[in-house]
PDB file of C-alpha atoms in Angstrom:
ATOM      1  CA  MET A 258     -22.388 -22.532 -16.497  1.00 37.00           C
ATOM      2  CA  THR A 259     -19.108 -22.689 -14.623  1.00 40.00           C
ATOM      3  CA  ARG A 260     -17.169 -19.566 -13.819  1.00 41.00           C
ATOM      4  CA  GLY A 261     -14.815 -20.507 -16.654  1.00 40.00           C
ATOM      5  CA  GLY A 262     -17.637 -20.694 -19.147  1.00 41.00           C
ATOM      6  CA  ARG A 263     -18.116 -24.376 -19.689  1.00 44.00           C
ATOM      7  CA  GLU A 264     -21.403 -26.233 -19.468  1.00 45.00           C
ATOM      8  CA  LYS A 265     -21.379 -27.878 -16.095  1.00 47.00           C
ATOM      9  CA  ASP A 266     -20.960 -31.622 -16.403  1.00 47.00           C
ATOM     10  CA  GLN A 267     -22.580 -33.810 -13.780  1.00 50.00           C
ATOM     11  CA  ASP A 268     -19.285 -35.612 -13.268  1.00 63.00           C
ATOM     12  CA  GLU A 269     -17.185 -32.446 -12.982  1.00 68.00           C
ATOM     13  CA  PRO A 270     -15.399 -32.407  -9.607  1.00 83.00           C
ATOM     14  CA  GLU A 271     -16.675 -29.834  -7.098  1.00 91.00           C
ATOM     15  CA  ARG A 272     -14.943 -28.416  -4.066  1.00 93.00           C
ATOM     16  CA  LYS A 273     -15.912 -26.221  -1.115  1.00 96.00           C
ATOM     17  CA  CYS A 274     -14.525 -22.714  -0.607  1.00 97.00           C
ATOM     18  CA  ILE A 275     -13.091 -22.486   2.940  1.00 97.00           C
ATOM     19  CA  VAL A 276     -14.180 -18.814   3.195  1.00 97.00           C
ATOM     20  CA  SER A 277     -17.731 -18.658   1.764  1.00 95.00           C
ATOM     21  CA  GLY A 278     -18.644 -22.315   2.262  1.00 95.00           C
ATOM     22  CA  ALA A 279     -19.984 -22.382  -1.300  1.00 94.00           C
ATOM     23  CA  VAL A 280     -19.525 -25.546  -3.258  1.00 94.00           C
ATOM     24  CA  GLY A 281     -18.650 -25.246  -6.946  1.00 90.00           C
ATOM     25  CA  PRO A 282     -16.601 -26.683  -9.869  1.00 90.00           C
ATOM     26  CA  LYS A 283     -12.862 -26.672  -9.378  1.00 89.00           C
ATOM     27  CA  ALA A 284     -12.467 -24.354 -12.388  1.00 86.00           C
ATOM     28  CA  GLY A 285     -13.819 -21.487 -10.359  1.00 89.00           C
ATOM     29  CA  LEU A 286     -11.574 -21.988  -7.335  1.00 95.00           C
ATOM     30  CA  ILE A 287      -7.914 -21.760  -6.485  1.00 97.00           C
ATOM     31  CA  ARG A 288      -6.278 -24.817  -5.007  1.00 97.00           C
ATOM     32  CA  PHE A 289      -3.678 -24.360  -2.282  1.00 98.00           C
ATOM     33  CA  VAL A 290      -1.447 -26.919  -0.486  1.00 97.00           C
ATOM     34  CA  VAL A 291       0.775 -26.666   2.512  1.00 97.00           C
ATOM     35  CA  GLY A 292       4.461 -26.775   1.623  1.00 94.00           C
ATOM     36  CA  PRO A 293       7.244 -28.561   3.533  1.00 94.00           C
ATOM     37  CA  ASP A 294       7.935 -25.286   5.497  1.00 94.00           C
ATOM     38  CA  ALA A 295       4.311 -25.032   6.564  1.00 96.00           C
ATOM     39  CA  THR A 296       3.633 -22.190   4.162  1.00 96.00           C
ATOM     40  CA  VAL A 297       0.518 -21.964   1.949  1.00 97.00           C
ATOM     41  CA  VAL A 298       1.372 -22.533  -1.710  1.00 97.00           C
ATOM     42  CA  PRO A 299      -0.951 -21.840  -4.662  1.00 97.00           C
ATOM     43  CA  ASP A 300      -1.346 -24.870  -6.919  1.00 96.00           C
ATOM     44  CA  LEU A 301      -2.948 -23.678 -10.128  1.00 94.00           C
ATOM     45  CA  THR A 302      -2.288 -26.885 -12.048  1.00 90.00           C
ATOM     46  CA  GLY A 303      -3.613 -29.135  -9.294  1.00 90.00           C
ATOM     47  CA  ARG A 304      -0.578 -31.345  -9.374  1.00 92.00           C
ATOM     48  CA  LEU A 305       1.244 -30.577  -6.209  1.00 94.00           C
ATOM     49  CA  PRO A 306       1.149 -33.324  -3.551  1.00 94.00           C
ATOM     50  CA  GLY A 307      -0.842 -32.862  -0.409  1.00 93.00           C
ATOM     51  CA  ARG A 308      -4.393 -32.226   0.596  1.00 94.00           C
ATOM     52  CA  GLY A 309      -5.984 -29.444  -1.392  1.00 96.00           C
ATOM     53  CA  ILE A 310      -7.473 -26.396   0.243  1.00 98.00           C
ATOM     54  CA  TYR A 311      -9.791 -24.412  -1.976  1.00 98.00           C
ATOM     55  CA  VAL A 312     -10.740 -20.736  -2.108  1.00 98.00           C
ATOM     56  CA  SER A 313     -12.925 -19.019  -4.669  1.00 96.00           C
ATOM     57  CA  ALA A 314     -11.012 -17.128  -7.324  1.00 95.00           C
ATOM     58  CA  ASP A 315     -11.783 -13.855  -5.580  1.00 95.00           C
ATOM     59  CA  ARG A 316      -9.200 -11.415  -4.207  1.00 95.00           C
ATOM     60  CA  ALA A 317     -11.155 -10.508  -1.119  1.00 95.00           C
ATOM     61  CA  MET A 318     -11.734 -14.117  -0.143  1.00 96.00           C
ATOM     62  CA  ILE A 319      -8.091 -15.102  -0.580  1.00 97.00           C
ATOM     63  CA  ALA A 320      -6.991 -12.082   1.528  1.00 95.00           C
ATOM     64  CA  LYS A 321      -9.570 -12.979   4.176  1.00 96.00           C
ATOM     65  CA  ALA A 322      -8.404 -16.593   4.300  1.00 97.00           C
ATOM     66  CA  ALA A 323      -4.857 -15.418   4.805  1.00 95.00           C
ATOM     67  CA  ALA A 324      -5.674 -12.763   7.390  1.00 95.00           C
ATOM     68  CA  LYS A 325      -8.159 -14.775   9.471  1.00 95.00           C
ATOM     69  CA  GLY A 326      -6.165 -18.024   9.807  1.00 95.00           C
ATOM     70  CA  LEU A 327      -8.629 -19.954   7.695  1.00 97.00           C
ATOM     71  CA  PHE A 328      -5.924 -21.966   6.012  1.00 97.00           C
ATOM     72  CA  SER A 329      -4.732 -23.215   9.412  1.00 97.00           C
ATOM     73  CA  ARG A 330      -8.278 -24.175  10.310  1.00 97.00           C
ATOM     74  CA  ALA A 331      -8.684 -26.069   7.038  1.00 97.00           C
ATOM     75  CA  ALA A 332      -5.325 -27.811   7.398  1.00 96.00           C
ATOM     76  CA  LYS A 333      -5.952 -28.531  11.064  1.00 95.00           C
ATOM     77  CA  ALA A 334      -2.405 -27.344  11.826  1.00 95.00           C
ATOM     78  CA  PRO A 335      -0.556 -24.058  12.097  1.00 96.00           C
ATOM     79  CA  VAL A 336       0.373 -22.769   8.666  1.00 96.00           C
ATOM     80  CA  LYS A 337       1.827 -19.522   7.339  1.00 96.00           C
ATOM     81  CA  ALA A 338      -0.053 -17.540   4.733  1.00 95.00           C
ATOM     82  CA  PRO A 339       1.836 -14.565   3.168  1.00 91.00           C
ATOM     83  CA  ALA A 340       0.084 -11.240   3.509  1.00 89.00           C
ATOM     84  CA  ASP A 341       0.507 -10.690  -0.250  1.00 94.00           C
ATOM     85  CA  LEU A 342      -0.958 -14.094  -1.150  1.00 96.00           C
ATOM     86  CA  ALA A 343      -3.724 -12.567  -3.313  1.00 96.00           C
ATOM     87  CA  ASP A 344      -1.093 -10.631  -5.302  1.00 96.00           C
ATOM     88  CA  LEU A 345       0.931 -13.801  -5.777  1.00 96.00           C
ATOM     89  CA  VAL A 346      -2.103 -15.731  -6.992  1.00 97.00           C
ATOM     90  CA  GLU A 347      -3.003 -12.946  -9.394  1.00 97.00           C
ATOM     91  CA  SER A 348       0.481 -12.882 -10.889  1.00 97.00           C
ATOM     92  CA  LEU A 349       0.495 -16.630 -11.363  1.00 97.00           C
ATOM     93  CA  VAL A 350      -2.962 -16.712 -12.979  1.00 97.00           C
ATOM     94  CA  LEU A 351      -1.962 -13.813 -15.275  1.00 98.00           C
ATOM     95  CA  ARG A 352       1.129 -15.808 -16.390  1.00 97.00           C
ATOM     96  CA  ARG A 353      -1.116 -18.762 -17.200  1.00 97.00           C
ATOM     97  CA  VAL A 354      -3.495 -16.596 -19.227  1.00 98.00           C
ATOM     98  CA  VAL A 355      -0.648 -15.076 -21.246  1.00 98.00           C
ATOM     99  CA  ASP A 356       1.066 -18.438 -21.781  1.00 98.00           C
ATOM    100  CA  LEU A 357      -2.183 -20.122 -22.935  1.00 98.00           C
ATOM    101  CA  LEU A 358      -2.982 -17.221 -25.260  1.00 98.00           C
ATOM    102  CA  SER A 359       0.543 -17.477 -26.683  1.00 98.00           C
ATOM    103  CA  LEU A 360       0.000 -21.224 -27.256  1.00 98.00           C
ATOM    104  CA  ALA A 361      -3.332 -20.498 -28.980  1.00 98.00           C
ATOM    105  CA  ARG A 362      -1.562 -18.020 -31.249  1.00 97.00           C
ATOM    106  CA  LYS A 363       1.143 -20.591 -32.235  1.00 97.00           C
ATOM    107  CA  ALA A 364      -1.637 -23.146 -32.912  1.00 97.00           C
ATOM    108  CA  GLY A 365      -3.421 -20.728 -35.248  1.00 97.00           C
ATOM    109  CA  ALA A 366      -6.372 -20.351 -32.876  1.00 97.00           C
ATOM    110  CA  ALA A 367      -5.726 -16.705 -32.004  1.00 98.00           C
ATOM    111  CA  VAL A 368      -5.160 -13.492 -33.872  1.00 98.00           C
ATOM    112  CA  MET A 369      -4.535  -9.856 -32.909  1.00 97.00           C
ATOM    113  CA  GLY A 370      -5.047  -6.516 -34.627  1.00 96.00           C
ATOM    114  CA  TYR A 371      -8.161  -4.701 -35.515  1.00 96.00           C
ATOM    115  CA  GLU A 372      -8.523  -5.847 -39.123  1.00 97.00           C
ATOM    116  CA  LYS A 373      -7.746  -9.493 -38.463  1.00 97.00           C
ATOM    117  CA  VAL A 374     -10.061  -9.633 -35.498  1.00 98.00           C
ATOM    118  CA  LYS A 375     -12.803  -7.901 -37.449  1.00 97.00           C
ATOM    119  CA  ASP A 376     -12.462 -10.494 -40.240  1.00 98.00           C
ATOM    120  CA  TRP A 377     -12.700 -13.374 -37.774  1.00 98.00           C
ATOM    121  CA  LEU A 378     -15.825 -11.855 -36.208  1.00 97.00           C
ATOM    122  CA  VAL A 379     -17.477 -11.203 -39.567  1.00 97.00           C
ATOM    123  CA  THR A 380     -16.780 -14.693 -40.903  1.00 97.00           C
ATOM    124  CA  GLY A 381     -17.877 -16.346 -37.662  1.00 96.00           C
ATOM    125  CA  ARG A 382     -14.514 -17.868 -36.906  1.00 97.00           C
ATOM    126  CA  ALA A 383     -14.090 -15.993 -33.646  1.00 98.00           C
ATOM    127  CA  THR A 384     -15.862 -17.392 -30.619  1.00 97.00           C
ATOM    128  CA  VAL A 385     -14.177 -15.045 -28.088  1.00 98.00           C
ATOM    129  CA  LEU A 386     -13.231 -11.377 -28.395  1.00 98.00           C
ATOM    130  CA  ILE A 387     -10.395 -10.024 -26.246  1.00 98.00           C
ATOM    131  CA  GLN A 388     -10.145  -6.289 -25.708  1.00 97.00           C
ATOM    132  CA  ALA A 389      -7.641  -4.416 -23.642  1.00 97.00           C
ATOM    133  CA  GLU A 390      -9.045  -2.846 -20.511  1.00 95.00           C
ATOM    134  CA  ASP A 391      -6.879   0.234 -21.046  1.00 94.00           C
ATOM    135  CA  GLY A 392      -7.712   0.706 -24.729  1.00 91.00           C
ATOM    136  CA  SER A 393      -9.913   3.622 -25.729  1.00 88.00           C
ATOM    137  CA  GLU A 394     -13.637   3.119 -25.398  1.00 89.00           C
ATOM    138  CA  ARG A 395     -14.177   4.591 -28.842  1.00 88.00           C
ATOM    139  CA  GLY A 396     -11.914   2.042 -30.439  1.00 84.00           C
ATOM    140  CA  LYS A 397     -13.338  -0.905 -28.569  1.00 89.00           C
ATOM    141  CA  THR A 398     -16.927  -0.162 -29.445  1.00 92.00           C
ATOM    142  CA  LYS A 399     -16.116  -0.689 -33.135  1.00 93.00           C
ATOM    143  CA  LEU A 400     -15.989  -4.469 -32.541  1.00 96.00           C
ATOM    144  CA  ARG A 401     -18.757  -6.570 -31.044  1.00 95.00           C
ATOM    145  CA  ALA A 402     -18.244  -9.834 -29.200  1.00 96.00           C
ATOM    146  CA  PRO A 403     -19.847 -12.981 -30.634  1.00 95.00           C
ATOM    147  CA  ASN A 404     -23.194 -14.026 -29.238  1.00 92.00           C
ATOM    148  CA  GLY A 405     -23.235 -16.255 -26.193  1.00 86.00           C
ATOM    149  CA  GLU A 406     -21.884 -16.243 -22.647  1.00 86.00           C
ATOM    150  CA  ASN A 407     -18.237 -15.733 -21.851  1.00 90.00           C
ATOM    151  CA  SER A 408     -17.451 -14.453 -25.360  1.00 97.00           C
ATOM    152  CA  LEU A 409     -15.661 -11.298 -24.113  1.00 97.00           C
ATOM    153  CA  ILE A 410     -12.384 -11.089 -22.207  1.00 97.00           C
ATOM    154  CA  SER A 411     -11.662  -7.561 -20.877  1.00 96.00           C
ATOM    155  CA  CYS A 412      -9.459  -8.042 -17.819  1.00 96.00           C
ATOM    156  CA  LEU A 413      -6.142  -7.769 -19.611  1.00 97.00           C
ATOM    157  CA  SER A 414      -4.088  -4.672 -20.353  1.00 97.00           C
ATOM    158  CA  ALA A 415      -2.774  -3.855 -23.813  1.00 97.00           C
ATOM    159  CA  GLY A 416       0.744  -4.738 -22.602  1.00 97.00           C
ATOM    160  CA  GLU A 417      -0.359  -8.128 -21.353  1.00 98.00           C
ATOM    161  CA  ILE A 418      -2.190  -9.038 -24.570  1.00 98.00           C
ATOM    162  CA  GLY A 419       0.764  -7.804 -26.557  1.00 97.00           C
ATOM    163  CA  LEU A 420       3.129 -10.020 -24.527  1.00 97.00           C
ATOM    164  CA  ALA A 421       1.252 -13.138 -25.719  1.00 97.00           C
ATOM    165  CA  PHE A 422       1.705 -11.984 -29.318  1.00 97.00           C
ATOM    166  CA  GLY A 423       5.263 -10.818 -29.126  1.00 96.00           C
ATOM    167  CA  ARG A 424       4.268  -7.181 -29.414  1.00 96.00           C
ATOM    168  CA  GLU A 425       4.558  -4.210 -27.097  1.00 96.00           C
ATOM    169  CA  ARG A 426       0.828  -3.585 -27.089  1.00 96.00           C
ATOM    170  CA  ALA A 427      -2.295  -5.068 -28.582  1.00 97.00           C
ATOM    171  CA  ILE A 428      -5.818  -3.707 -28.100  1.00 96.00           C
ATOM    172  CA  HIS A 429      -7.852  -6.348 -29.906  1.00 97.00           C
ATOM    173  CA  ALA A 430      -7.493 -10.159 -30.205  1.00 98.00           C
ATOM    174  CA  ALA A 431      -9.807 -13.048 -30.983  1.00 98.00           C
ATOM    175  CA  LEU A 432      -9.958 -16.765 -30.304  1.00 98.00           C
ATOM    176  CA  ALA A 433     -11.384 -19.598 -32.416  1.00 97.00           C
ATOM    177  CA  ALA A 434     -13.189 -22.503 -30.884  1.00 96.00           C
ATOM    178  CA  GLY A 435     -11.078 -25.230 -29.304  1.00 95.00           C
ATOM    179  CA  GLY A 436      -9.568 -26.720 -26.180  1.00 95.00           C
ATOM    180  CA  LEU A 437      -6.992 -23.953 -25.734  1.00 95.00           C
ATOM    181  CA  THR A 438      -9.685 -21.347 -26.002  1.00 96.00           C
ATOM    182  CA  THR A 439     -11.715 -23.022 -23.279  1.00 95.00           C
ATOM    183  CA  ARG A 440      -8.636 -22.935 -21.027  1.00 95.00           C
ATOM    184  CA  VAL A 441      -7.959 -19.250 -21.800  1.00 97.00           C
ATOM    185  CA  VAL A 442     -11.530 -18.382 -20.953  1.00 96.00           C
ATOM    186  CA  GLU A 443     -11.440 -20.326 -17.717  1.00 94.00           C
ATOM    187  CA  GLU A 444      -8.183 -18.780 -16.543  1.00 96.00           C
ATOM    188  CA  ALA A 445      -9.295 -15.248 -17.631  1.00 97.00           C
ATOM    189  CA  ALA A 446     -12.431 -15.683 -15.549  1.00 94.00           C
ATOM    190  CA  ARG A 447     -10.228 -16.447 -12.533  1.00 95.00           C
ATOM    191  CA  LEU A 448      -8.106 -13.393 -13.320  1.00 96.00           C
ATOM    192  CA  ALA A 449     -11.146 -11.141 -13.534  1.00 95.00           C
ATOM    193  CA  GLY A 450     -12.266 -12.297 -10.146  1.00 92.00           C
ATOM    194  CA  LEU A 451      -8.825 -11.594  -8.697  1.00 95.00           C
ATOM    195  CA  ARG A 452      -8.814  -8.156 -10.271  1.00 91.00           C
ATOM    196  CA  ASP A 453     -12.299  -7.030  -9.278  1.00 78.00           C
ATOM    197  CA  GLU A 454     -10.939  -5.001  -6.361  1.00 53.00           C
ATOM    198  CA  ALA A 455      -7.278  -4.850  -7.374  1.00 46.00           C
ATOM    199  CA  GLY A 456      -7.611  -2.472 -10.324  1.00 41.00           C
ATOM    200  CA  ARG A 457      -4.989  -2.468 -13.057  1.00 38.00           C
ATOM    201  CA  GLN A 458      -1.378  -3.176 -12.079  1.00 41.00           C
ATOM    202  CA  ASP A 459       0.121  -1.254 -14.978  1.00 40.00           C
ATOM    203  CA  GLY A 460      -2.623  -0.535 -17.440  1.00 37.00           C
ATOM    204  CA  GLY A 461      -3.406   2.936 -16.104  1.00 35.00           C
ATOM    205  CA  LYS A 462      -0.193   4.295 -17.541  1.00 35.00           C
ATOM    206  CA  THR A 463      -1.527   3.914 -21.074  1.00 31.00           C
ATOM    207  CA  ALA A 464      -5.251   4.246 -20.543  1.00 32.00           C
ATOM    208  CA  GLY A 465      -7.201   6.126 -23.092  1.00 36.00           C
ATOM    209  CA  LYS A 466      -4.645   5.874 -25.968  1.00 40.00           C
ATOM    210  CA  ASP A 467      -6.187   4.837 -29.226  1.00 40.00           C
ATOM    211  CA  THR A 468      -3.244   2.793 -30.369  1.00 41.00           C
ATOM    212  CA  LYS A 469      -3.896   0.854 -33.586  1.00 47.00           C
ATOM    213  CA  ASP A 470      -2.245  -2.515 -33.577  1.00 50.00           C
ATOM    214  CA  ALA A 471      -1.107  -4.264 -36.678  1.00 44.00           C
TER     215      ALA A 471
END
């Protein structure tokens, strides 16, 4: 399986992380390019011109690449890597997760709220359960993720999930099968890797509240 949760296809492009040296599917790495001002730029869509430089979707590895001059080594030229590069990448990946989740909602492939999510889980429509990291543990244990790998996303705060649904907060959400869901899962896997050592950016302010969403 790839880090994003898809079955690995033999033809799926693979790239090498400049920090660990590990080779893996592009879905599990962050692509960077060198901009016109010789500054390292994250390229999450893979569309920016220039030779791609890849780092695993891991906060510690991105920080190490920036601090140890590994981007310059890979580019074979002096380049500038911002000290807060890992924070920048995390914010960009978060935006992609929220945007994709919002698109899934508009396409009818995502719902939020305890009762709606429970119905999707019971009827088998849900393939992925999303639960806010800062929601109460008691409330979250009432719902069980579908069987299978990568069926639970738990790296988002209630505020971030709510943002995708036009609400202030949302504790529970679910996704149906489809292309958008695959993309949400992949980007969420990246985000989880970037947040392993970062902790919550804003979720701690509301941790433990058993807020019931509509």
